[in-house]
Tab-separated table of C-alpha atoms in Angstrom:
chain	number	residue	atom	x	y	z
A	855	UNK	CA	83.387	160.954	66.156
A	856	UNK	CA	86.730	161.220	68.397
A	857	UNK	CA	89.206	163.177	68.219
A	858	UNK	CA	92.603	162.669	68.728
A	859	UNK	CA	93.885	164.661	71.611
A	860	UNK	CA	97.323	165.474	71.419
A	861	UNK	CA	99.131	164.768	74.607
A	862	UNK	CA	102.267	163.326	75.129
A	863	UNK	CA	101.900	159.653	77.110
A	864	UNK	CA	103.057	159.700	80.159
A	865	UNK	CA	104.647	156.608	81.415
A	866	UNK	CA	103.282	154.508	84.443
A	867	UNK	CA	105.229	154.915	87.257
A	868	UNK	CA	106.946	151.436	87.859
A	869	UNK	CA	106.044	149.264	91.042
A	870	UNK	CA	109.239	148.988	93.012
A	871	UNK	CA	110.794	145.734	92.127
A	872	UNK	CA	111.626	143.553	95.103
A	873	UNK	CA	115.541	143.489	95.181
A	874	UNK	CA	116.389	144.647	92.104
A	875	UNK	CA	114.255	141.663	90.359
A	876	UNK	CA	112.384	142.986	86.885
A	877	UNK	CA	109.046	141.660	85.702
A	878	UNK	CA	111.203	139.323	83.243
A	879	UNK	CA	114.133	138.046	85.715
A	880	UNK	CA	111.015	137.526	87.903
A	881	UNK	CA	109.088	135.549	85.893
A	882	UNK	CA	111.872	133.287	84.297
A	883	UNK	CA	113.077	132.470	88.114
A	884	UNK	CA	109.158	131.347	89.058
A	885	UNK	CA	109.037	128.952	85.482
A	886	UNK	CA	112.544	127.421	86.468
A	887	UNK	CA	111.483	126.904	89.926
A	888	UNK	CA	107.691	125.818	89.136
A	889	UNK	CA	107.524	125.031	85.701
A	890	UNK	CA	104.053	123.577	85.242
A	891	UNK	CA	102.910	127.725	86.083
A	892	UNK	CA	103.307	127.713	82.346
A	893	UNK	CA	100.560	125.914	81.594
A	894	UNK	CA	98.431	129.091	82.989
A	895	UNK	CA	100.025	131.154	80.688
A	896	UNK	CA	97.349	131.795	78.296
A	897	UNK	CA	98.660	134.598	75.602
A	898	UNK	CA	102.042	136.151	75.320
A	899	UNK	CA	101.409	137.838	71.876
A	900	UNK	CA	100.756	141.051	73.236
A	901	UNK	CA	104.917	140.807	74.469
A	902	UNK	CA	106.030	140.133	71.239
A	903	UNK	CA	106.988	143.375	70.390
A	904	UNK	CA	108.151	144.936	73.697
A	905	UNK	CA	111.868	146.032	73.896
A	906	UNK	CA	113.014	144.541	76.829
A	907	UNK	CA	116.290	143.074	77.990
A	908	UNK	CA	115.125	139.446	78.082
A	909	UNK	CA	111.438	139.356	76.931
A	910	UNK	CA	112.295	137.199	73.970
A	911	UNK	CA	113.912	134.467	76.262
A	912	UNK	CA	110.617	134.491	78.508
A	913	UNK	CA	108.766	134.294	75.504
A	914	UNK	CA	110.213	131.210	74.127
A	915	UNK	CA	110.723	129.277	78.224
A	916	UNK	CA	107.228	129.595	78.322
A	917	UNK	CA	106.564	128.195	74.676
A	918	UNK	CA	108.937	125.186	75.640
A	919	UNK	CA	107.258	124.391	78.569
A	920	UNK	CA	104.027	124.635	77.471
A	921	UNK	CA	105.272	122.533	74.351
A	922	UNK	CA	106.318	119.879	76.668
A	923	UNK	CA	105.192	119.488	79.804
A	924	UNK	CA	106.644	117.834	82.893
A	925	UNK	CA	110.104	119.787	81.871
A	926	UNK	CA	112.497	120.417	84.627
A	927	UNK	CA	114.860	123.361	85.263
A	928	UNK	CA	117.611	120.829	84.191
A	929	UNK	CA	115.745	120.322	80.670
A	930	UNK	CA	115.229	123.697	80.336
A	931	UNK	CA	118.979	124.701	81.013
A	932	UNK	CA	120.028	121.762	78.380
A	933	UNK	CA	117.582	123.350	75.573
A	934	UNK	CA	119.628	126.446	75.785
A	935	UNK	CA	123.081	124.099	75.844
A	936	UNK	CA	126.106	126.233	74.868
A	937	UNK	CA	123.720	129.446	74.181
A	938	UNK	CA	124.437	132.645	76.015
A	939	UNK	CA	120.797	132.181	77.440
A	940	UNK	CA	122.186	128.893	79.286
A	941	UNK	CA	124.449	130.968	81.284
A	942	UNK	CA	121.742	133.195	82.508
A	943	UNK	CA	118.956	131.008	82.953
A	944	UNK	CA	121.618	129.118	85.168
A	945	UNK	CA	121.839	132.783	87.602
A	946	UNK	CA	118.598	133.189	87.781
A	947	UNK	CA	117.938	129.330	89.075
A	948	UNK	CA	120.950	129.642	91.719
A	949	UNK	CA	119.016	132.445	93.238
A	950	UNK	CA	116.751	130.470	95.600
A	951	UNK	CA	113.560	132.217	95.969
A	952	UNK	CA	112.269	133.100	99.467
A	953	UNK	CA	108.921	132.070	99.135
A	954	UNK	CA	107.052	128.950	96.584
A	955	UNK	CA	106.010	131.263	93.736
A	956	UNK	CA	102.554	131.263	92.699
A	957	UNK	CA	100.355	131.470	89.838
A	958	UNK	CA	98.922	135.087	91.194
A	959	UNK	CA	102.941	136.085	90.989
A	960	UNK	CA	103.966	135.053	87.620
A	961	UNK	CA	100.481	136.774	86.173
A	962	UNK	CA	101.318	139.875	88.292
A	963	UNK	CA	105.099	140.114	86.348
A	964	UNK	CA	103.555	139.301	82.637
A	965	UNK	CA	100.350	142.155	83.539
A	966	UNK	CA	103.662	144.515	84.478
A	967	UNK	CA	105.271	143.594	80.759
A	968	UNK	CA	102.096	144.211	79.087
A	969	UNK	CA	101.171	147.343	80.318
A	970	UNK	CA	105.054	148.038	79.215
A	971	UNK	CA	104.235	146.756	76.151
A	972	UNK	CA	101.148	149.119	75.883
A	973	UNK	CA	102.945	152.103	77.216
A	974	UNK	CA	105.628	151.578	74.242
A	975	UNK	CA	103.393	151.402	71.710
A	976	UNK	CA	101.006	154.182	73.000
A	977	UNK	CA	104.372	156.340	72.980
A	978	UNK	CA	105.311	154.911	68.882
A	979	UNK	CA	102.251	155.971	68.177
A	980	UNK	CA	102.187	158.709	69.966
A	981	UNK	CA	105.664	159.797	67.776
A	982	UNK	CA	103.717	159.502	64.390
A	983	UNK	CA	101.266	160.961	65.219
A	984	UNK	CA	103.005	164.037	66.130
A	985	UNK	CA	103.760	163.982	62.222
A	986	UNK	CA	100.712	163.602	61.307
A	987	UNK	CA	101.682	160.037	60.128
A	988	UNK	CA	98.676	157.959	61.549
A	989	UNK	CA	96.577	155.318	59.988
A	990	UNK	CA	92.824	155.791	60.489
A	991	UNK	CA	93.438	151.951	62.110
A	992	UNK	CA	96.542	153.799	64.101
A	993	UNK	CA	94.344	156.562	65.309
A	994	UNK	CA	91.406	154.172	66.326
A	995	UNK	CA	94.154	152.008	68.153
A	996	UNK	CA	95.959	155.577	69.620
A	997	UNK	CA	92.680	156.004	71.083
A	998	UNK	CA	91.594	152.894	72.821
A	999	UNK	CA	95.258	152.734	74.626
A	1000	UNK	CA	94.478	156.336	75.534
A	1001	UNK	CA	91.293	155.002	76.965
A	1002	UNK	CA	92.817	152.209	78.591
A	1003	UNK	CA	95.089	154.524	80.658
C-alpha cells in the first residue's frame, strides 16, 4: 500500500515567456489569428479550475469556436460586444504575431496551463493534507500527481 509522503510541492519552474506573453495571452492571440486551431483542441476540463488571470475567457473562445466554426476574429470580438473581454480580446488581436502560429504552439501554451493546473491542485491538496484532512480518493489523487512530477 502507499504511503503518503509528506513533502511540500515544489512548483515547476516556468519556461520564460517570449516577451512578456503568458500561456493564456498566448493562446487567445493564436485562436484570433487562426481560429480553426480550435478544432484541435480536444479537452479543456482539466483548466476549469485553474486560477488564472484569463483562463475562463480561453475557456469559453475555444468553446465558441469550436461551437461554430468558420468564425472570424471579427465574430469573435462581436460575441463579447460591450463586455470587458471585448476590449481585451481587441489588444491581444492588434498585436500582430511574428510568425503564422501553429497547432504544435497553441498545444505547447494549454500543456503549460495544465501542468499549472496540476501544480495548484497538487499544492490544495497538499494544504489538507497537512491537516490531516484528506479523502482516501484525495490521497489516491495526492499520489498520482506526486507521481506525475
Amino acid at each position: 500500500r502507499d504511503r503518503v509522503v509528506e513533502l511540500a510541492p515544489q512548483p515547476r519552474r516556468a519556461k520564460r515567456e517570449s516577451a512578456g506573453m503568458t500561456p493564456v495571452r498566448r493562446a487567445l492571440q493564436i485562436l484570433l489569428e487562426s481560429p480553426e486551431l480550435a478544432a484541435e483542441v480536444k479537452t479543456l476540463d482539466n483548466l476549469r479550475n485553474l486560477d488564472v488571470p484569463g483562463v475562463s475567457l480561453l475557456i469559453e473562445v475555444v468553446e465558441l469556436l469550436q461551437s461554430r466554426s468558420g468564425l472570424t476574429a471579427a465574430a469573435v470580438y462581436e460575441h463579447w460586444h460591450g463586455r470587458e473581454e471585448q476590449r481585451h480580446l481587441a489588444k491581444l488581436a492588434a498585436a500582430s504575431l511574428a510568425v503564422e502560429p501553429t497547432v504544435q504552439e497553441l498545444m505547447d501554451c494549454l500543456q503549460r496551463l495544465r501542468e499549472s493546473a496540476s501544480d495548484q491542485r497538487l499544492q490544495a491538496l497538499h494544504e489538507k493534507f497537512v491537516h490531516g484532512q484528506l479523502s482516501d480518493a484525495e490521497k489516491n489523487e495526492y499520489l498520482a500527481l506526486q507521481r506525475q512530477r
